[in-house]
mmCIF file with all atom_site columns, C-alpha atoms and ligand atoms in Angstrom:
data_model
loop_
_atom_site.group_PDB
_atom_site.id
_atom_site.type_symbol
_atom_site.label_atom_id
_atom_site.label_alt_id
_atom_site.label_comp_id
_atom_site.label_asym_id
_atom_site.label_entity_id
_atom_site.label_seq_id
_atom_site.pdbx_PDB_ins_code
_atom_site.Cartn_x
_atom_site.Cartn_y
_atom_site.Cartn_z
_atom_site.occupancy
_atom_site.B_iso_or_equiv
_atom_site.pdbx_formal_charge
_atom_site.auth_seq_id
_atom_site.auth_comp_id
_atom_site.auth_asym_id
_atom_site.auth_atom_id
_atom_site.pdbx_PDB_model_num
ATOM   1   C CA . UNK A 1 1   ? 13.430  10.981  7.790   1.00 96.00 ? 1   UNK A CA 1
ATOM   2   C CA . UNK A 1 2   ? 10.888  7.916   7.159   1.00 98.00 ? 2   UNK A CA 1
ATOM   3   C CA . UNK A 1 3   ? 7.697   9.000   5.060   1.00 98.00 ? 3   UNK A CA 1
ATOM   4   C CA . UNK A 1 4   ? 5.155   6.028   4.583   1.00 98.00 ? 4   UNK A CA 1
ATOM   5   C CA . UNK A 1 5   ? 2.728   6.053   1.872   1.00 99.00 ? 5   UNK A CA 1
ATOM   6   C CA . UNK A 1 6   ? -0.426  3.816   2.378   1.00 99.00 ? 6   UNK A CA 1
ATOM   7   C CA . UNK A 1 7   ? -3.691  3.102   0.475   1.00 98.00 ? 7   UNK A CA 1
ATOM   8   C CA . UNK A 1 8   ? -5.729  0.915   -1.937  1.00 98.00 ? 8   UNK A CA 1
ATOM   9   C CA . UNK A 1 9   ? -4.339  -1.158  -4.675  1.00 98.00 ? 9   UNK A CA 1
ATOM   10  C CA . UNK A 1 10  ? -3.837  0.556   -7.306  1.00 97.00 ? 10  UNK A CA 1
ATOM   11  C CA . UNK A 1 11  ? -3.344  3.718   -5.614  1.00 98.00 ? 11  UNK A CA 1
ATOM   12  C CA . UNK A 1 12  ? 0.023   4.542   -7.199  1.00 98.00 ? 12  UNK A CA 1
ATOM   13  C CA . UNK A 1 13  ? 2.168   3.711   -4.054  1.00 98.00 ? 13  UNK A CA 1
ATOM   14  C CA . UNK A 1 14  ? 5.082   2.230   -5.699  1.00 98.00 ? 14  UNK A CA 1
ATOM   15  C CA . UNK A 1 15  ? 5.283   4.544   -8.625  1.00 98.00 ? 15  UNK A CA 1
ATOM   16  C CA . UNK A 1 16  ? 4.670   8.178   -6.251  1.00 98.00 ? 16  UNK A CA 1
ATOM   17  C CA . UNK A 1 17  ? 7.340   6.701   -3.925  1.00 98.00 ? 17  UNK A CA 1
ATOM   18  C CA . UNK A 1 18  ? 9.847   5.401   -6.285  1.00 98.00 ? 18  UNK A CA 1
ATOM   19  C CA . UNK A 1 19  ? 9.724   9.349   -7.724  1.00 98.00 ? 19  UNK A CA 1
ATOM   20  C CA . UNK A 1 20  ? 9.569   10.825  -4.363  1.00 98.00 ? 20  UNK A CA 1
ATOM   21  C CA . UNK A 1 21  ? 12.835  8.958   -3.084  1.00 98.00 ? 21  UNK A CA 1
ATOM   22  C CA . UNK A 1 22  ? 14.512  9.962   -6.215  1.00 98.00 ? 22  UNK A CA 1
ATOM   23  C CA . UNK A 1 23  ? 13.914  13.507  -6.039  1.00 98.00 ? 23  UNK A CA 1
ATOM   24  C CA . UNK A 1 24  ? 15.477  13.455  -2.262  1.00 98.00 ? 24  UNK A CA 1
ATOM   25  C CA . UNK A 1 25  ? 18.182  10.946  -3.131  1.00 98.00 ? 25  UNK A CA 1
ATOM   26  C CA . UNK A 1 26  ? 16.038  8.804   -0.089  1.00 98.00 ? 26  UNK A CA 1
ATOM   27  C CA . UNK A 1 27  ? 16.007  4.923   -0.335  1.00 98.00 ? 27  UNK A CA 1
ATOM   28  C CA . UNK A 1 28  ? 13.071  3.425   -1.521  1.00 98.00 ? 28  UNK A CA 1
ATOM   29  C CA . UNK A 1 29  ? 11.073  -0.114  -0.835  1.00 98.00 ? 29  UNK A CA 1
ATOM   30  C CA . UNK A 1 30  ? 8.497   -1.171  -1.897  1.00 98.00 ? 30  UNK A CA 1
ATOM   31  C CA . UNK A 1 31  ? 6.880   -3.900  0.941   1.00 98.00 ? 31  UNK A CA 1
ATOM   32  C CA . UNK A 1 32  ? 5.891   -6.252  -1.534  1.00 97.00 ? 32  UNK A CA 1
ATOM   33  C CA . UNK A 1 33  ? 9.065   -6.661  -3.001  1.00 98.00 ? 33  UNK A CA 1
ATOM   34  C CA . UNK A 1 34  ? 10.708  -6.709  0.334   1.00 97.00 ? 34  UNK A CA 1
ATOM   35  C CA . UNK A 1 35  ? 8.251   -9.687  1.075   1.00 98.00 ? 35  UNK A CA 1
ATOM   36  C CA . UNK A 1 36  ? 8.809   -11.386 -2.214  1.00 98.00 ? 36  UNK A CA 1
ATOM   37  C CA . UNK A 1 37  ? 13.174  -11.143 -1.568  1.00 98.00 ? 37  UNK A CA 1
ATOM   38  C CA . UNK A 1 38  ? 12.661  -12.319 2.075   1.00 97.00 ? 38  UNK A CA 1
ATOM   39  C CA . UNK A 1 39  ? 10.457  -15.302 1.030   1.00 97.00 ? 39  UNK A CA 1
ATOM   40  C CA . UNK A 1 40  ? 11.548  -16.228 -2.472  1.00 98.00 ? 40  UNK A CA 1
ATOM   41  C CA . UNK A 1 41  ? 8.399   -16.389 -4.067  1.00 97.00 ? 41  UNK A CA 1
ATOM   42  C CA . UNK A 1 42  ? 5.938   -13.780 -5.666  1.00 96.00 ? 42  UNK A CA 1
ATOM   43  C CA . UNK A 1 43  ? 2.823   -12.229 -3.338  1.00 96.00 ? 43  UNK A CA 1
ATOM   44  C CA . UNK A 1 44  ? 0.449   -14.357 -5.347  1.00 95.00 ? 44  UNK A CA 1
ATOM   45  C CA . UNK A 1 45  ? 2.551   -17.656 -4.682  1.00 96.00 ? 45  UNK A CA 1
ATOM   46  C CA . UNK A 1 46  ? 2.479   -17.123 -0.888  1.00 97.00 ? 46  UNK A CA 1
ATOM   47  C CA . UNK A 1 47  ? -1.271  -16.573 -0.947  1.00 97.00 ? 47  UNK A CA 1
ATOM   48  C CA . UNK A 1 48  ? -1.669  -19.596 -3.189  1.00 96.00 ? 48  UNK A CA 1
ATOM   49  C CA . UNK A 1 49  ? 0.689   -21.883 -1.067  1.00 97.00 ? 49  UNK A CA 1
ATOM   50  C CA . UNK A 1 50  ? 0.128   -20.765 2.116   1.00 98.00 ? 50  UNK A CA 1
ATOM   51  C CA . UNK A 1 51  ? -2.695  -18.440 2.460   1.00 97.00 ? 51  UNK A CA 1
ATOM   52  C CA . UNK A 1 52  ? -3.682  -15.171 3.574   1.00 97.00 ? 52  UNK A CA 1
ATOM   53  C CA . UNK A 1 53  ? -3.399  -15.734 7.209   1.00 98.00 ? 53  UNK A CA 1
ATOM   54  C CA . UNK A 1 54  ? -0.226  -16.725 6.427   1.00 98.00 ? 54  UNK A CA 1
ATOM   55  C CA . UNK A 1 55  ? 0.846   -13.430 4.493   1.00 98.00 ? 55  UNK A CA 1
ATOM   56  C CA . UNK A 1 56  ? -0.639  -11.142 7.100   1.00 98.00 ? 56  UNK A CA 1
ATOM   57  C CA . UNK A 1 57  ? 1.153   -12.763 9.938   1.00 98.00 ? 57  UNK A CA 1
ATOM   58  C CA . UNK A 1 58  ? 4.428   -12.686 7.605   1.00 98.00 ? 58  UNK A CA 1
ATOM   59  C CA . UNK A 1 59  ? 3.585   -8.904  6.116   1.00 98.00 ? 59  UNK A CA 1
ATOM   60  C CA . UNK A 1 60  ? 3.255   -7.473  10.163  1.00 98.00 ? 60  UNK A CA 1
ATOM   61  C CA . UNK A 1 61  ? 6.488   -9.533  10.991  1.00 98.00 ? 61  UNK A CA 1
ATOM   62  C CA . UNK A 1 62  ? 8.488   -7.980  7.658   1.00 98.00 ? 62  UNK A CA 1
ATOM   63  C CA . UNK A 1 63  ? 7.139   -4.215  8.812   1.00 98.00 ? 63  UNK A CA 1
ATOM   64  C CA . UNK A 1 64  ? 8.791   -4.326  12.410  1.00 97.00 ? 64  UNK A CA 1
ATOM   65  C CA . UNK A 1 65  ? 12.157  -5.578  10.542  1.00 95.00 ? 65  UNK A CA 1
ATOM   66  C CA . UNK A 1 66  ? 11.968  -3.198  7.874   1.00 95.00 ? 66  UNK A CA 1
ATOM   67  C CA . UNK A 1 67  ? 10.697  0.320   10.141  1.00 94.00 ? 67  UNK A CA 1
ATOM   68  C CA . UNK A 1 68  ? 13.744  -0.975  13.059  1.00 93.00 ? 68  UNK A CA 1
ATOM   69  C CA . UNK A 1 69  ? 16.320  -0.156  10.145  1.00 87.00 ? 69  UNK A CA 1
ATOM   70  C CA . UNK A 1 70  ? 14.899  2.793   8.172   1.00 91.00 ? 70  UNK A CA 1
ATOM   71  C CA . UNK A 1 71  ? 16.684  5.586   7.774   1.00 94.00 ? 71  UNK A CA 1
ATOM   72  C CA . UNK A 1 72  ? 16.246  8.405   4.875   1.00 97.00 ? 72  UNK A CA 1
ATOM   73  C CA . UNK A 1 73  ? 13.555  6.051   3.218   1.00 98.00 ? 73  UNK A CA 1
ATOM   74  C CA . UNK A 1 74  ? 10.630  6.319   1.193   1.00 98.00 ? 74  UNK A CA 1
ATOM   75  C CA . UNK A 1 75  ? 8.528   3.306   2.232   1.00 98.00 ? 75  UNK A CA 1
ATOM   76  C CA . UNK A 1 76  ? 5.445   1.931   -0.259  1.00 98.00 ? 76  UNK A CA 1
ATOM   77  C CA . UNK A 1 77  ? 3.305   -0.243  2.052   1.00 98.00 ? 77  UNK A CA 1
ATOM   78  C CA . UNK A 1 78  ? 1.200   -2.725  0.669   1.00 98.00 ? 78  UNK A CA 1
ATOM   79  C CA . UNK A 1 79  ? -2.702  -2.095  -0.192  1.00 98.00 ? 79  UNK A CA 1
ATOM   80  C CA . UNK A 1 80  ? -3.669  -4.036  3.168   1.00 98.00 ? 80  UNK A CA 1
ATOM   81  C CA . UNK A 1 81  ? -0.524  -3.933  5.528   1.00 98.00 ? 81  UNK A CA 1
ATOM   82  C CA . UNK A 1 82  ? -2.115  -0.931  7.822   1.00 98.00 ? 82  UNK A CA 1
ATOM   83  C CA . UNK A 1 83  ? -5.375  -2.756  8.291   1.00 98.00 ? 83  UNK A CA 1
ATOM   84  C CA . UNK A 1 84  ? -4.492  -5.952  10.367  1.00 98.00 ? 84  UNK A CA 1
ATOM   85  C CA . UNK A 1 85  ? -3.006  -6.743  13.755  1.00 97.00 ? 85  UNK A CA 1
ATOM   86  C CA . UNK A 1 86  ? -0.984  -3.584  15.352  1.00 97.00 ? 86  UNK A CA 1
ATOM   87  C CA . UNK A 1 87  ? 0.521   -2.501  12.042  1.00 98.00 ? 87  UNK A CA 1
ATOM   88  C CA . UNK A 1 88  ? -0.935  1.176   11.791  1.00 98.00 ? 88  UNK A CA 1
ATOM   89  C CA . UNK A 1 89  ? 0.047   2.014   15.103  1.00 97.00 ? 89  UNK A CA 1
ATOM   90  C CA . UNK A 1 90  ? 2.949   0.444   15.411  1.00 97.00 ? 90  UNK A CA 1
ATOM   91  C CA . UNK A 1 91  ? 3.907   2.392   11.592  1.00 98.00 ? 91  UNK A CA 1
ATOM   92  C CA . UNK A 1 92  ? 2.201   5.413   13.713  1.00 96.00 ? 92  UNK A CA 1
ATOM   93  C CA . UNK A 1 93  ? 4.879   5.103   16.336  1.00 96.00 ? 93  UNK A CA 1
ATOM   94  C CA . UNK A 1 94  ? 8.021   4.525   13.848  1.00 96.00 ? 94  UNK A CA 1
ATOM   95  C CA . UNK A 1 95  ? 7.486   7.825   11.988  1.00 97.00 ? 95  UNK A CA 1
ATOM   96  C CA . UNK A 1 96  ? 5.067   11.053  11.753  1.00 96.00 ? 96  UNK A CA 1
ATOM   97  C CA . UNK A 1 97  ? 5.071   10.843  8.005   1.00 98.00 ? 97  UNK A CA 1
ATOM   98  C CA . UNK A 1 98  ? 2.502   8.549   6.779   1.00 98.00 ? 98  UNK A CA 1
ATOM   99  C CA . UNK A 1 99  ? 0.812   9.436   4.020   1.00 98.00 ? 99  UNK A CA 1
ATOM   100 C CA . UNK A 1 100 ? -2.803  8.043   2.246   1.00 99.00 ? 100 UNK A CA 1
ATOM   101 C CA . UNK A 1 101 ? -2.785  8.208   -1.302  1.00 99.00 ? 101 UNK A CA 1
ATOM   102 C CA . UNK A 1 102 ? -6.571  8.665   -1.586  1.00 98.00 ? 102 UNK A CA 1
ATOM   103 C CA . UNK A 1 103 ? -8.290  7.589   -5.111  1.00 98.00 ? 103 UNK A CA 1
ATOM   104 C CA . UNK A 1 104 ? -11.723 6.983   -6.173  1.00 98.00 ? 104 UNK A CA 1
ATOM   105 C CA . UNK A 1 105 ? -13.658 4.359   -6.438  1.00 98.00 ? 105 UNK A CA 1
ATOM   106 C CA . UNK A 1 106 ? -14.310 5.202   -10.425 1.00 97.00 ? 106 UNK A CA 1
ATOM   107 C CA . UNK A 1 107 ? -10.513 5.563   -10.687 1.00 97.00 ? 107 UNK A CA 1
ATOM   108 C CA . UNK A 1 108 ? -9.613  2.386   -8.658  1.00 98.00 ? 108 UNK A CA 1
ATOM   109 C CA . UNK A 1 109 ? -11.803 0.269   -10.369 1.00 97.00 ? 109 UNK A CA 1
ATOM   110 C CA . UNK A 1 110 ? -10.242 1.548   -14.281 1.00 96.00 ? 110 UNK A CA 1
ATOM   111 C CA . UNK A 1 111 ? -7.129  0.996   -12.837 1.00 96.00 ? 111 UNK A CA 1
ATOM   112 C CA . UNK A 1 112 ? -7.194  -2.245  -11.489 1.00 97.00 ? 112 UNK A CA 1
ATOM   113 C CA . UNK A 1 113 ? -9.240  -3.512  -14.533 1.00 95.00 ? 113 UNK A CA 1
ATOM   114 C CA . UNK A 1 114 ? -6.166  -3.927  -16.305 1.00 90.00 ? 114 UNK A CA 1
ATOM   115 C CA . UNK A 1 115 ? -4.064  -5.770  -13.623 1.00 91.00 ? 115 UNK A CA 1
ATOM   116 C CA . UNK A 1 116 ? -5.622  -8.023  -11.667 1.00 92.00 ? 116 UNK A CA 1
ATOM   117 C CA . UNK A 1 117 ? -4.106  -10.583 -12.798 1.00 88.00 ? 117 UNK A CA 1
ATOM   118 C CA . UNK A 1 118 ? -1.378  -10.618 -10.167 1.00 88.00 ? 118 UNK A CA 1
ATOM   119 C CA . UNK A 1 119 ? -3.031  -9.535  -7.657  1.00 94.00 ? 119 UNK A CA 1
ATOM   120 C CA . UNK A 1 120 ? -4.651  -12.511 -4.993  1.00 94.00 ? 120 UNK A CA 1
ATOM   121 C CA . UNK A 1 121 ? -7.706  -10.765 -3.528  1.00 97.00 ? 121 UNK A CA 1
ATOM   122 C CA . UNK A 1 122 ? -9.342  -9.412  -6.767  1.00 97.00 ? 122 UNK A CA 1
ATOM   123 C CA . UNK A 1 123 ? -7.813  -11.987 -9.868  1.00 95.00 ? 123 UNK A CA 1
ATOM   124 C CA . UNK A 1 124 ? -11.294 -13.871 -9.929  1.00 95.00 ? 124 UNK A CA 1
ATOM   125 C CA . UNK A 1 125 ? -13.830 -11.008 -10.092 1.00 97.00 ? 125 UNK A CA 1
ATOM   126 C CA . UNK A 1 126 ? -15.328 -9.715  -12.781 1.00 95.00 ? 126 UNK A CA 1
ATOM   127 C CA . UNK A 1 127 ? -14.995 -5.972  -14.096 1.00 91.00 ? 127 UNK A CA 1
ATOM   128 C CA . UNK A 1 128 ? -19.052 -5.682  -12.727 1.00 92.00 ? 128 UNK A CA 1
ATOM   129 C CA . UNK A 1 129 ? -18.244 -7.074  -9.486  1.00 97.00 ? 129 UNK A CA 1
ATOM   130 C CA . UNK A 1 130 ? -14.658 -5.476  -9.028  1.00 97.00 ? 130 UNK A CA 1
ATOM   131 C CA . UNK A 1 131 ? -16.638 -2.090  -9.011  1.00 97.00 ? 131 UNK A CA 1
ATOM   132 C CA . UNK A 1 132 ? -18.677 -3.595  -6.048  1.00 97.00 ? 132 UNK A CA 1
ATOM   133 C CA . UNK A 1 133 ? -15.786 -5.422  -4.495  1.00 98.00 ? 133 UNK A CA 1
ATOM   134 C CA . UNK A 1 134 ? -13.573 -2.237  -4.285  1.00 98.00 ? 134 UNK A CA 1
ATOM   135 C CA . UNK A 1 135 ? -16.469 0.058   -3.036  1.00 98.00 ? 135 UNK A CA 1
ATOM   136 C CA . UNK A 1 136 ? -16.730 -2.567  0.417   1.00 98.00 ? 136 UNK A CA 1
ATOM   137 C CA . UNK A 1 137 ? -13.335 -3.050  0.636   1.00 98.00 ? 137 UNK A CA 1
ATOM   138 C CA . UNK A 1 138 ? -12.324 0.885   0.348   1.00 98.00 ? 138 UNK A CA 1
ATOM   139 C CA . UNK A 1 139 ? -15.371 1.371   3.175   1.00 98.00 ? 139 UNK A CA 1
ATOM   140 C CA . UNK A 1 140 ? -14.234 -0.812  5.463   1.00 98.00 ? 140 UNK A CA 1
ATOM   141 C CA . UNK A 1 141 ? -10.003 -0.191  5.058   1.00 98.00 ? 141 UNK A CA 1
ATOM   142 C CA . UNK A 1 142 ? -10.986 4.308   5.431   1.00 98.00 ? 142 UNK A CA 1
ATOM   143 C CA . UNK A 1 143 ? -11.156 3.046   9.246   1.00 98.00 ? 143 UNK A CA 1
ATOM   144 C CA . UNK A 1 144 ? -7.099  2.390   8.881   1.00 98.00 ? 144 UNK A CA 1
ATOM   145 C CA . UNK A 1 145 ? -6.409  4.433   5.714   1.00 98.00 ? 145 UNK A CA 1
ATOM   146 C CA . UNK A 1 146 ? -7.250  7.818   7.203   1.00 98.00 ? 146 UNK A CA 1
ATOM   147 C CA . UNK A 1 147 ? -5.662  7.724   10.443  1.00 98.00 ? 147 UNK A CA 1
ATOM   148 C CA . UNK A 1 148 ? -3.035  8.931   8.098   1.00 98.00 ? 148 UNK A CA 1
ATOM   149 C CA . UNK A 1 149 ? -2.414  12.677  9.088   1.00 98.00 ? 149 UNK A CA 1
ATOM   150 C CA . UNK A 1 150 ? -1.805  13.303  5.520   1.00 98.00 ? 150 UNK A CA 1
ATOM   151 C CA . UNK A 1 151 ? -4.119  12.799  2.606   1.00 98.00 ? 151 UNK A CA 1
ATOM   152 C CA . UNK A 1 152 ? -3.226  13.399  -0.794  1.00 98.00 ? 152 UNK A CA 1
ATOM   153 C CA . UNK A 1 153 ? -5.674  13.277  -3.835  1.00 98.00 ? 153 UNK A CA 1
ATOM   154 C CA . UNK A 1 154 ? -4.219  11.294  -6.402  1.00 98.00 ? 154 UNK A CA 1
ATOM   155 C CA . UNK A 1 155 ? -7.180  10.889  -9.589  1.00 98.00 ? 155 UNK A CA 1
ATOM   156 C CA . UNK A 1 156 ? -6.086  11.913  -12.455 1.00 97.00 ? 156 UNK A CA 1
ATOM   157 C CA . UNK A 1 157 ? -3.076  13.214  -11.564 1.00 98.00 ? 157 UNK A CA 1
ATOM   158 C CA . UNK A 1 158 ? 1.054   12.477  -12.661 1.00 98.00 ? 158 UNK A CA 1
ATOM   159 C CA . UNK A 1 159 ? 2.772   10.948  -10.353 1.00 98.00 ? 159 UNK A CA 1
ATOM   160 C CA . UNK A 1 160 ? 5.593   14.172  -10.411 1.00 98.00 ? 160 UNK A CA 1
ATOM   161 C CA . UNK A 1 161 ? 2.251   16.211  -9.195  1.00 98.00 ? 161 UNK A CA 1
ATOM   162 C CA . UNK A 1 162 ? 1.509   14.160  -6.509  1.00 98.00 ? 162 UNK A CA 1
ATOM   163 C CA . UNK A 1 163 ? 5.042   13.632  -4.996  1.00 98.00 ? 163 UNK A CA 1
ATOM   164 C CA . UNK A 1 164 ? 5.359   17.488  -5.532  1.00 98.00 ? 164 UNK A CA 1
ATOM   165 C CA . UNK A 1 165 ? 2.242   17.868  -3.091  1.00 98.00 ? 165 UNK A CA 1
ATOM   166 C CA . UNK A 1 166 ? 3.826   15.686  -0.813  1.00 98.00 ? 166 UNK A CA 1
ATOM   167 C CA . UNK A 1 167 ? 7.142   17.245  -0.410  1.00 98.00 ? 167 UNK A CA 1
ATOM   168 C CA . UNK A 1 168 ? 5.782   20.784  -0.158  1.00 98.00 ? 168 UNK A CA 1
ATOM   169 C CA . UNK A 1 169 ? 3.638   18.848  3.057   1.00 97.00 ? 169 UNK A CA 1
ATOM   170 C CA . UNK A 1 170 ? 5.393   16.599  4.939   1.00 96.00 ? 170 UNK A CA 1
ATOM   171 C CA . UNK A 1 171 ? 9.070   16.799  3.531   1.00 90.00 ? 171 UNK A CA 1
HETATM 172 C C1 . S3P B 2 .   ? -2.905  -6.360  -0.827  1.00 55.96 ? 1   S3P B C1 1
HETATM 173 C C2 . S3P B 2 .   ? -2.221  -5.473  -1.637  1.00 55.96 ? 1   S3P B C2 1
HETATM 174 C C3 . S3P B 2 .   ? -1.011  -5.847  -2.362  1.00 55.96 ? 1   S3P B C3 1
HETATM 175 C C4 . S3P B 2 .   ? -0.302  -7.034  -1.728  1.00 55.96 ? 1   S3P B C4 1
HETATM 176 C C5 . S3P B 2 .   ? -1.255  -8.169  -1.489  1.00 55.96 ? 1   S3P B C5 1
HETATM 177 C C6 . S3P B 2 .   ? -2.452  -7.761  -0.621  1.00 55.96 ? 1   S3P B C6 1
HETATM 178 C C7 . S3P B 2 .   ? -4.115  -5.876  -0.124  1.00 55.96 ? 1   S3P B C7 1
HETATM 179 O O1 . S3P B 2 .   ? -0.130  -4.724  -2.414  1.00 55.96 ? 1   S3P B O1 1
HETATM 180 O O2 . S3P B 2 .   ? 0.304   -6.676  -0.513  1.00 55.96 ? 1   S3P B O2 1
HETATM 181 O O3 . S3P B 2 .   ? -1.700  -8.597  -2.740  1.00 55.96 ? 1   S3P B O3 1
HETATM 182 O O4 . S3P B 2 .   ? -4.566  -6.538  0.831   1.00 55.96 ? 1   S3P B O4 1
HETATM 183 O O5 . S3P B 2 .   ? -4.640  -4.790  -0.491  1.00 55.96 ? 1   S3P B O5 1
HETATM 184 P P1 . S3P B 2 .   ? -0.356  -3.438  -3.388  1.00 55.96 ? 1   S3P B P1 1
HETATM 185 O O6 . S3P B 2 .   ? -1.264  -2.489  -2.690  1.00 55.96 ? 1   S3P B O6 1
HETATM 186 O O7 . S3P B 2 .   ? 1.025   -2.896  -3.535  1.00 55.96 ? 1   S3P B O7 1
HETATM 187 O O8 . S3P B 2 .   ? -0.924  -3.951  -4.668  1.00 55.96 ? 1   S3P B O8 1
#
């Protein structure tokens, strides 16, 4: 079994699938970090050294290796990996079990408040204009996001909550 859990930064991808994995002894990775070990350098060093295009082209590339040799995983993608080139339907062909961790724009915004420092797209707005920022961005990545036939609520809500919703669905 492969589940796939997609959505915004900030969403809680890493943390709900770290738990998730854990509570079904599954393997879990995290995309970004799988990017990071392949390329030695951090997400925000590739974007600063080579640029986005670069990344995406990179990110889609990574996916294909990553989905050819999952078995009994628990896969966090990254915030924008299902919303360029093929990659939702070729994650859409790999497994059944892709889930959208659907937050807010309220909550989204508090959240990444406190850490956009490391992240590339949203490090030089301002709280006023992250707000704004997120509320395009969410509007135009719902096209990719909710092709996901699962959708699981996640404001205000523990992480044990939310990957107890998601077993008692898809697992
Ligand atoms: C991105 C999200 C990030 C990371 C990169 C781009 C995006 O992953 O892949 O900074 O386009 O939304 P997280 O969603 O894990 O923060």
């Amino acid at each position: 079994m492969v589940i796939v859990l997609i959505g915004y930064m900030g969403s809680g991808k890493s943390s709900v699938g770290r738990k998730l994995a854990e509570m079904h002894s599954m393997t879990f990775v995290d995309m970004d970090d799988f990017i990071e070990e392949k390329e030695g350098k951090k997400i925000r060093e590739i974007f600063a050294d080579k640029g986005e295009i670069y990344f995406r082209k990179a990110e889609s590339r990574y996916l294909e290796d990553l989905m050819k040799n999952s078995d009994n995983m628990v896969i966090a993608l990254g915030g924008g990996t299902p919303c360029y080139g093929n990659n939702m339907e070729y994650i859409q062909q790999s497994t059944d079990k892709v889930v959208y961790l659907r937050a807010s724009i309220e909550e989204l915004t508090a959240r990444l408040k406190e850490e956009k420092e490391h992240r590339p797209l949203i490090k030089h707005l301002s709280d006023t204009e992250l707000e704004e920022f997120i509320r395009k961005h969410l509007f135009e990545r719902n096209f990719f996001y909710l092709k996901a036939p699962y959708s699981v609520l996640v404001d205000g809500r523990p992480v044990e909550t939310i990957a107890d919703e998601i077993t008692s669905r898809v697992v």
